[in-house]
Amino acid sequence: MKKFGNKYQTLLFMFFMITALTASVCTAQDFCGGDTPCPPDPPPFPVGYPPKPESEERSPQRLKVNVRQISGSLGNHGSQAVAPGAGEGDIFRKPIFQLGANGNMTGLSAGDMGEMLKGLGVWGNFSYTSTEDDSQNTKSDADLYNFIIGADYRIKDNMVAGLSFTYEDMDTTTDFNKGNVTSDGFTIAPYFAMLINEYFGFDVNAGYSWISIDQKRKAKNDAGDDYLGYDISSSPDTERYFIALNANGYYKMDKWNFAGTLGYIYAKEDQDGFIEIDGTKSEKVSASTVELGQIYLKAEASYSFDSVEPYLNLGYEYDTTYDDENSSTFGKYEKYEDNLDKDGFTAALGLRYLLLETLQGDLQAAGIFGRDNYNEYTISLNLRYDF
């Protein structure tokens, strides 16, 4: 009986000790000294924290440079294909630019031109673009190569419809994360252009792209303030959509030709979710979407000689929309504006030349200027043959 009593006393003592400890812990949690209550627990991390992996931080310029090269080539081709022709006796613009100031065929005989204008035309374009992004969050340098082939049919003397295919290859050195991104893919894009009268016309083009990406970046330590000696790699896939509408104006004075364009382009890029691998572990990165809208105004002056036509094109562009719903750097338009200007200026110097009566070329050098932390330069060559 005495043994049972000792056991009972021991259990009772343990019960009171546990109760006292529990009370003291609760008191310590609820009060930070004296009668002052402790502050409540911090709320859970907001959406978007911690920041997305650096490989997901995509510069808005990367989307723009890809879309601009394709859509811009189609817009230029469409507007030129239906532009009013040069003056009487000037043969240069006739294979593609059919109407004189009075709406009649000039230069070549009307019969020959009528046969030429209502046939099939094929063309090819090669361009090389170099970009430099000096903004802190997306500092990078890129080289983009575009190869475009297209064919169109002249439905009427003032109306052209066509289809183009593009292969693109881009290599980007991403200094901001000591990495590299290589991408290649294809774009299919129809286009349409119409000359309303000798002064006005319009063109529209749209495209769908599917892009494969291979990217890598240097791993960082847990504190995020130093790089480690190994790479983190991933291979996401991307789909891109764009549509552009241009209103074009034309004015001719002797052998001088003046043209203006007011246009708008909208582009959307959907990147699939992907797995980042560092050799020992993997991490899933969620899908992301980027949307971009831009309005632009361009003016061109050219002078037609017998078989060559030099021209100067100046423009202004303004980004009306940029939205990256999953980016911790540019998730808000204000942050994007702080890093990269919303607007800039474009300039292009080119030479159109006639090789044969039905074979024309266009060599151009262009650039984008006036944007903080960003520069872009392009050279391109276009050849067109009309059957």
Short mmCIF file of C-alpha atoms in Angstrom, two decimals:
data_model
loop_
_atom_site.label_atom_id
_atom_site.label_comp_id
_atom_site.label_asym_id
_atom_site.label_seq_id
_atom_site.Cartn_x
_atom_site.Cartn_y
_atom_site.Cartn_z
CA MET A 1 0.00 0.00 0.00
CA LYS A 2 2.89 2.32 0.78
CA LYS A 3 4.46 1.51 -2.59
CA PHE A 4 1.23 2.36 -4.41
CA GLY A 5 1.02 5.66 -2.49
CA ASN A 6 4.51 6.66 -3.53
CA LYS A 7 3.67 5.92 -7.16
CA TYR A 8 0.51 7.98 -6.91
CA GLN A 9 2.39 10.91 -5.40
CA THR A 10 4.96 10.73 -8.21
CA LEU A 11 2.29 10.86 -10.92
CA LEU A 12 0.54 13.74 -9.21
CA PHE A 13 3.80 15.67 -8.95
CA MET A 14 4.48 15.17 -12.68
CA PHE A 15 0.98 16.37 -13.56
CA PHE A 16 1.45 19.65 -11.62
CA MET A 17 4.87 20.18 -13.20
CA ILE A 18 3.51 19.76 -16.74
CA THR A 19 0.62 22.11 -15.99
CA ALA A 20 2.99 24.75 -14.64
CA LEU A 21 5.32 24.50 -17.61
CA THR A 22 2.42 24.77 -20.06
CA ALA A 23 1.13 27.86 -18.31
CA SER A 24 4.54 29.50 -18.35
CA VAL A 25 4.96 28.79 -22.07
CA CYS A 26 1.56 30.24 -22.88
CA THR A 27 2.33 33.27 -20.75
CA ALA A 28 5.65 33.77 -22.55
CA GLN A 29 3.91 33.57 -25.88
CA ASP A 30 1.12 35.96 -24.96
CA PHE A 31 3.13 38.54 -23.05
CA CYS A 32 6.50 40.15 -23.77
CA GLY A 33 7.22 41.40 -20.27
CA GLY A 34 4.94 42.44 -17.45
CA ASP A 35 1.38 42.89 -18.65
CA THR A 36 2.36 43.91 -22.21
CA PRO A 37 0.97 41.45 -24.79
CA CYS A 38 3.28 40.22 -27.51
CA PRO A 39 2.53 41.34 -31.07
CA PRO A 40 0.57 38.86 -33.18
CA ASP A 41 2.36 36.42 -35.41
CA PRO A 42 3.37 37.93 -38.77
CA PRO A 43 0.99 37.20 -41.65
CA PRO A 44 1.96 34.63 -44.24
CA PHE A 45 4.25 35.77 -47.06
CA PRO A 46 2.39 37.69 -49.76
CA VAL A 47 1.76 36.21 -53.18
CA GLY A 48 4.92 36.39 -55.27
CA TYR A 49 7.30 35.93 -52.30
CA PRO A 50 9.95 34.64 -52.31
CA PRO A 51 10.94 36.10 -55.71
CA LYS A 52 10.82 33.89 -58.77
CA PRO A 53 14.04 32.17 -59.80
CA GLU A 54 16.32 34.46 -61.77
CA SER A 55 15.90 32.36 -64.90
CA GLU A 56 12.26 33.45 -64.98
CA GLU A 57 13.02 37.17 -64.99
CA ARG A 58 12.39 37.98 -68.65
CA SER A 59 13.15 41.38 -70.12
CA PRO A 60 10.27 43.01 -72.00
CA GLN A 61 12.78 43.84 -74.71
CA ARG A 62 13.27 40.16 -75.49
CA LEU A 63 9.63 39.79 -76.49
CA LYS A 64 9.62 43.05 -78.40
CA VAL A 65 12.72 42.39 -80.45
CA ASN A 66 11.44 38.99 -81.60
CA VAL A 67 7.98 40.21 -82.57
CA ARG A 68 9.18 43.48 -84.06
CA GLN A 69 11.52 41.85 -86.57
CA ILE A 70 8.81 39.58 -87.97
CA SER A 71 5.81 41.91 -87.86
CA GLY A 72 7.88 44.87 -89.03
CA SER A 73 9.11 42.97 -92.06
CA LEU A 74 5.57 41.93 -92.98
CA GLY A 75 4.23 45.45 -92.46
CA ASN A 76 6.93 47.01 -94.61
CA HIS A 77 6.46 44.41 -97.31
CA GLY A 78 2.69 44.80 -97.36
CA SER A 79 2.67 48.59 -97.43
CA GLN A 80 5.33 48.74 -100.15
CA ALA A 81 3.59 46.07 -102.22
CA VAL A 82 0.57 48.30 -102.79
CA ALA A 83 2.21 51.74 -102.62
CA PRO A 84 1.62 54.14 -105.53
CA GLY A 85 4.33 53.99 -108.19
CA ALA A 86 7.01 56.50 -109.09
CA GLY A 87 6.78 59.07 -111.87
CA GLU A 88 6.42 58.62 -115.60
CA GLY A 89 9.40 56.90 -117.21
CA ASP A 90 10.84 55.67 -113.89
CA ILE A 91 11.06 51.88 -114.10
CA PHE A 92 12.42 51.14 -110.63
CA ARG A 93 9.24 50.74 -108.60
CA LYS A 94 7.12 49.08 -111.26
CA PRO A 95 7.51 45.37 -110.45
CA ILE A 96 5.95 45.92 -107.04
CA PHE A 97 4.56 49.45 -106.97
CA GLN A 98 2.03 49.52 -109.70
CA LEU A 99 -0.01 52.72 -109.77
CA GLY A 100 1.10 56.13 -111.00
CA ALA A 101 -0.28 59.33 -109.54
CA ASN A 102 -3.20 59.18 -111.99
CA GLY A 103 -3.96 55.54 -111.20
CA ASN A 104 -2.72 54.31 -114.58
CA MET A 105 0.15 51.95 -115.38
CA THR A 106 3.39 53.79 -116.07
CA GLY A 107 6.90 52.89 -117.11
CA LEU A 108 6.46 49.39 -118.55
CA SER A 109 3.58 48.87 -120.94
CA ALA A 110 0.19 48.57 -119.32
CA GLY A 111 -0.32 45.13 -120.83
CA ASP A 112 2.94 43.79 -119.44
CA MET A 113 2.27 45.35 -116.07
CA GLY A 114 -1.24 43.99 -115.91
CA GLU A 115 0.08 40.46 -116.36
CA MET A 116 2.82 41.10 -113.79
CA LEU A 117 0.59 42.58 -111.12
CA LYS A 118 -2.00 39.83 -110.97
CA GLY A 119 0.44 36.98 -110.43
CA LEU A 120 2.33 35.32 -107.65
CA GLY A 121 5.25 36.90 -105.84
CA VAL A 122 7.79 35.19 -103.60
CA TRP A 123 10.29 36.82 -101.29
CA GLY A 124 12.88 36.12 -98.63
CA ASN A 125 14.30 38.17 -95.78
CA PHE A 126 17.38 37.74 -93.59
CA SER A 127 18.06 39.94 -90.57
CA TYR A 128 20.61 40.09 -87.78
CA THR A 129 19.85 42.03 -84.60
CA SER A 130 22.16 42.87 -81.72
CA THR A 131 20.69 44.06 -78.42
CA GLU A 132 22.22 45.40 -75.23
CA ASP A 133 20.16 45.64 -72.04
CA ASP A 134 21.97 47.48 -69.22
CA SER A 135 19.13 47.54 -66.68
CA GLN A 136 20.11 46.09 -63.31
CA ASN A 137 17.55 43.28 -63.12
CA THR A 138 17.84 41.98 -66.69
CA LYS A 139 21.34 43.01 -67.82
CA SER A 140 22.07 40.98 -70.96
CA ASP A 141 23.37 40.96 -74.52
CA ALA A 142 21.64 39.09 -77.34
CA ASP A 143 22.15 38.12 -80.97
CA LEU A 144 19.04 37.31 -83.02
CA TYR A 145 18.97 35.78 -86.51
CA ASN A 146 15.72 35.71 -88.49
CA PHE A 147 15.08 33.92 -91.78
CA ILE A 148 11.72 34.67 -93.40
CA ILE A 149 10.22 33.32 -96.62
CA GLY A 150 6.87 34.46 -97.96
CA ALA A 151 4.56 34.30 -100.93
CA ASP A 152 1.62 36.49 -101.86
CA TYR A 153 -0.99 36.85 -104.55
CA ARG A 154 -2.26 40.11 -105.96
CA ILE A 155 -6.02 39.71 -105.67
CA LYS A 156 -6.63 43.05 -107.38
CA ASP A 157 -4.35 45.82 -108.58
CA ASN A 158 -4.64 47.46 -105.15
CA MET A 159 -4.89 44.37 -102.92
CA VAL A 160 -2.32 41.76 -101.81
CA ALA A 161 -2.67 38.75 -99.49
CA GLY A 162 0.14 36.44 -98.46
CA LEU A 163 1.62 33.95 -96.00
CA SER A 164 5.08 33.84 -94.44
CA PHE A 165 7.19 31.35 -92.46
CA THR A 166 10.01 32.39 -90.12
CA TYR A 167 12.84 30.54 -88.44
CA GLU A 168 14.51 32.41 -85.58
CA ASP A 169 17.63 31.67 -83.57
CA MET A 170 18.58 33.75 -80.54
CA ASP A 171 21.59 33.56 -78.20
CA THR A 172 21.48 35.67 -75.04
CA THR A 173 24.20 36.16 -72.44
CA THR A 174 22.36 36.92 -69.19
CA ASP A 175 24.87 38.86 -67.10
CA PHE A 176 22.36 39.42 -64.30
CA ASN A 177 22.50 35.74 -63.32
CA LYS A 178 25.80 34.70 -64.95
CA GLY A 179 23.87 32.53 -67.38
CA ASN A 180 22.92 31.97 -70.98
CA VAL A 181 19.68 31.49 -72.90
CA THR A 182 19.51 29.95 -76.37
CA SER A 183 16.21 29.72 -78.21
CA ASP A 184 14.97 28.79 -81.63
CA GLY A 185 11.58 28.32 -83.19
CA PHE A 186 9.17 28.91 -86.03
CA THR A 187 6.47 31.46 -86.84
CA ILE A 188 3.62 31.27 -89.33
CA ALA A 189 2.11 34.65 -90.20
CA PRO A 190 -0.48 35.71 -92.80
CA TYR A 191 -0.62 39.31 -94.02
CA PHE A 192 -2.91 41.51 -96.08
CA ALA A 193 -2.47 44.98 -97.61
CA MET A 194 -4.81 47.28 -99.51
CA LEU A 195 -4.40 50.64 -101.25
CA ILE A 196 -7.61 52.65 -100.77
CA ASN A 197 -6.61 55.49 -103.10
CA GLU A 198 -3.40 57.13 -104.23
CA TYR A 199 -2.86 58.65 -100.78
CA PHE A 200 -4.05 56.08 -98.23
CA GLY A 201 -3.86 52.36 -97.53
CA PHE A 202 -3.64 49.88 -94.69
CA ASP A 203 -2.10 46.51 -93.88
CA VAL A 204 -2.57 43.91 -91.18
CA ASN A 205 -0.50 40.91 -90.12
CA ALA A 206 -0.77 38.29 -87.39
CA GLY A 207 1.43 35.42 -86.28
CA TYR A 208 1.79 32.34 -84.10
CA SER A 209 5.19 31.13 -82.88
CA TRP A 210 6.38 28.05 -81.02
CA ILE A 211 9.78 28.41 -79.38
CA SER A 212 12.15 25.96 -77.63
CA ILE A 213 14.46 27.36 -74.97
CA ASP A 214 17.59 26.03 -73.26
CA GLN A 215 18.83 28.13 -70.38
CA LYS A 216 21.27 27.95 -67.51
CA ARG A 217 22.39 30.16 -64.66
CA LYS A 218 24.88 29.99 -61.83
CA ALA A 219 23.56 28.69 -58.53
CA LYS A 220 23.67 30.96 -55.48
CA ASN A 221 24.21 30.17 -51.83
CA ASP A 222 21.34 30.17 -49.35
CA ALA A 223 21.95 33.81 -48.46
CA GLY A 224 21.74 34.75 -52.14
CA ASP A 225 24.82 36.96 -52.01
CA ASP A 226 27.40 34.72 -53.69
CA TYR A 227 27.54 32.36 -56.66
CA LEU A 228 28.45 28.71 -56.36
CA GLY A 229 30.53 26.68 -58.77
CA TYR A 230 27.79 24.86 -60.64
CA ASP A 231 24.96 25.62 -63.09
CA ILE A 232 21.20 25.31 -62.81
CA SER A 233 19.62 24.41 -66.17
CA SER A 234 16.12 24.17 -67.63
CA SER A 235 14.36 23.83 -71.00
CA PRO A 236 10.95 25.55 -71.13
CA ASP A 237 8.73 25.82 -74.21
CA THR A 238 7.02 29.03 -75.25
CA GLU A 239 4.10 30.02 -77.47
CA ARG A 240 3.78 33.53 -78.85
CA TYR A 241 0.94 35.38 -80.56
CA PHE A 242 0.90 38.80 -82.18
CA ILE A 243 -1.27 41.01 -84.38
CA ALA A 244 -0.42 44.37 -85.95
CA LEU A 245 -2.53 46.92 -87.81
CA ASN A 246 -1.02 49.79 -89.80
CA ALA A 247 -2.59 52.82 -91.48
CA ASN A 248 -0.37 54.09 -94.28
CA GLY A 249 -0.20 57.39 -96.12
CA TYR A 250 1.60 58.18 -99.40
CA TYR A 251 2.59 61.36 -101.21
CA LYS A 252 4.63 61.68 -104.40
CA MET A 253 6.43 64.72 -105.79
CA ASP A 254 8.40 64.14 -108.97
CA LYS A 255 10.89 61.41 -108.08
CA TRP A 256 10.50 62.00 -104.35
CA ASN A 257 8.29 59.53 -102.47
CA PHE A 258 7.01 60.20 -98.96
CA ALA A 259 5.23 57.69 -96.74
CA GLY A 260 3.91 57.62 -93.18
CA THR A 261 2.66 54.83 -90.92
CA LEU A 262 0.60 54.88 -87.73
CA GLY A 263 0.41 51.39 -86.24
CA TYR A 264 -0.34 49.29 -83.19
CA ILE A 265 0.97 45.86 -82.24
CA TYR A 266 -0.18 43.51 -79.50
CA ALA A 267 1.83 40.46 -78.48
CA LYS A 268 1.37 37.73 -75.89
CA GLU A 269 3.87 35.09 -74.81
CA ASP A 270 2.94 32.00 -72.77
CA GLN A 271 5.84 30.09 -71.25
CA ASP A 272 5.12 26.60 -69.92
CA GLY A 273 6.10 25.59 -66.43
CA PHE A 274 9.49 23.88 -66.27
CA ILE A 275 11.91 22.03 -64.02
CA GLU A 276 15.22 23.53 -62.95
CA ILE A 277 17.96 20.95 -62.39
CA ASP A 278 21.30 21.48 -60.67
CA GLY A 279 22.59 17.89 -60.75
CA THR A 280 21.51 16.96 -57.21
CA LYS A 281 17.97 18.27 -56.97
CA SER A 282 15.21 19.80 -59.06
CA GLU A 283 12.71 22.60 -58.56
CA LYS A 284 9.47 23.26 -60.40
CA VAL A 285 8.92 26.77 -61.78
CA SER A 286 5.35 27.79 -62.60
CA ALA A 287 4.10 28.88 -66.02
CA SER A 288 4.15 32.57 -66.86
CA THR A 289 2.57 34.99 -69.32
CA VAL A 290 3.81 38.28 -70.77
CA GLU A 291 1.59 40.76 -72.63
CA LEU A 292 2.83 43.73 -74.61
CA GLY A 293 1.15 46.56 -76.53
CA GLN A 294 2.93 49.24 -78.54
CA ILE A 295 1.88 52.16 -80.73
CA TYR A 296 4.31 53.60 -83.26
CA LEU A 297 4.56 56.39 -85.82
CA LYS A 298 6.99 56.34 -88.76
CA ALA A 299 7.83 58.65 -91.65
CA GLU A 300 9.91 57.82 -94.72
CA ALA A 301 11.41 59.80 -97.56
CA SER A 302 12.94 58.18 -100.65
CA TYR A 303 14.24 59.30 -104.04
CA SER A 304 13.87 57.11 -107.13
CA PHE A 305 16.69 56.87 -109.64
CA ASP A 306 16.56 54.57 -112.67
CA SER A 307 17.28 51.38 -110.75
CA VAL A 308 18.01 52.34 -107.14
CA GLU A 309 16.05 54.12 -104.42
CA PRO A 310 17.78 55.28 -101.22
CA TYR A 311 15.50 56.04 -98.28
CA LEU A 312 15.49 57.31 -94.71
CA ASN A 313 12.91 56.17 -92.17
CA LEU A 314 12.43 57.83 -88.76
CA GLY A 315 9.97 56.76 -86.10
CA TYR A 316 8.71 57.01 -82.54
CA GLU A 317 7.37 54.10 -80.45
CA TYR A 318 5.47 54.04 -77.16
CA ASP A 319 4.75 50.96 -75.04
CA THR A 320 1.12 51.18 -74.00
CA THR A 321 0.97 47.86 -72.13
CA TYR A 322 3.43 45.61 -70.41
CA ASP A 323 2.25 42.94 -68.01
CA ASP A 324 4.23 40.00 -66.66
CA GLU A 325 1.89 38.35 -64.19
CA ASN A 326 4.50 36.05 -62.65
CA SER A 327 7.61 38.22 -62.64
CA SER A 328 8.88 39.61 -59.35
CA THR A 329 10.88 42.29 -61.18
CA PHE A 330 8.40 43.61 -63.73
CA GLY A 331 5.10 42.44 -62.23
CA LYS A 332 3.98 46.06 -62.01
CA TYR A 333 4.17 48.41 -64.95
CA GLU A 334 5.65 51.12 -62.73
CA LYS A 335 8.65 48.90 -61.94
CA TYR A 336 9.13 48.21 -65.63
CA GLU A 337 9.03 51.93 -66.37
CA ASP A 338 11.68 52.59 -63.71
CA ASN A 339 14.06 50.13 -65.37
CA LEU A 340 13.32 50.64 -69.06
CA ASP A 341 11.74 53.64 -70.80
CA LYS A 342 8.26 53.26 -72.21
CA ASP A 343 9.22 55.10 -75.37
CA GLY A 344 12.06 55.50 -77.83
CA PHE A 345 13.00 56.49 -81.36
CA THR A 346 13.78 54.40 -84.42
CA ALA A 347 15.92 55.20 -87.45
CA ALA A 348 16.59 53.21 -90.62
CA LEU A 349 18.73 53.94 -93.64
CA GLY A 350 18.22 51.72 -96.69
CA LEU A 351 18.61 51.16 -100.38
CA ARG A 352 16.09 49.48 -102.67
CA TYR A 353 17.55 48.26 -105.94
CA LEU A 354 16.28 46.63 -109.10
CA LEU A 355 18.25 43.59 -110.30
CA LEU A 356 15.86 42.47 -113.03
CA GLU A 357 12.49 43.74 -114.17
CA THR A 358 10.86 41.36 -111.72
CA LEU A 359 13.60 40.98 -109.07
CA GLN A 360 14.03 43.64 -106.42
CA GLY A 361 16.24 43.90 -103.33
CA ASP A 362 16.22 45.99 -100.17
CA LEU A 363 19.25 46.46 -97.91
CA GLN A 364 18.68 48.24 -94.60
CA ALA A 365 20.49 49.25 -91.41
CA ALA A 366 18.31 50.26 -88.45
CA GLY A 367 18.51 51.06 -84.76
CA ILE A 368 16.52 52.01 -81.67
CA PHE A 369 17.66 55.03 -79.69
CA GLY A 370 16.60 57.11 -76.70
CA ARG A 371 15.61 54.29 -74.35
CA ASP A 372 17.39 54.23 -71.00
CA ASN A 373 19.57 51.15 -70.53
CA TYR A 374 18.76 49.66 -73.93
CA ASN A 375 20.23 49.70 -77.44
CA GLU A 376 19.29 47.70 -80.53
CA TYR A 377 20.82 47.52 -84.01
CA THR A 378 19.66 45.54 -87.07
CA ILE A 379 20.86 44.86 -90.58
CA SER A 380 18.53 43.16 -93.04
CA LEU A 381 18.38 42.04 -96.66
CA ASN A 382 15.16 41.42 -98.59
CA LEU A 383 14.75 39.92 -102.07
CA ARG A 384 11.47 39.63 -103.99
CA TYR A 385 10.66 37.98 -107.31
CA ASP A 386 7.38 38.46 -109.17
CA PHE A 387 6.22 35.88 -111.68
#
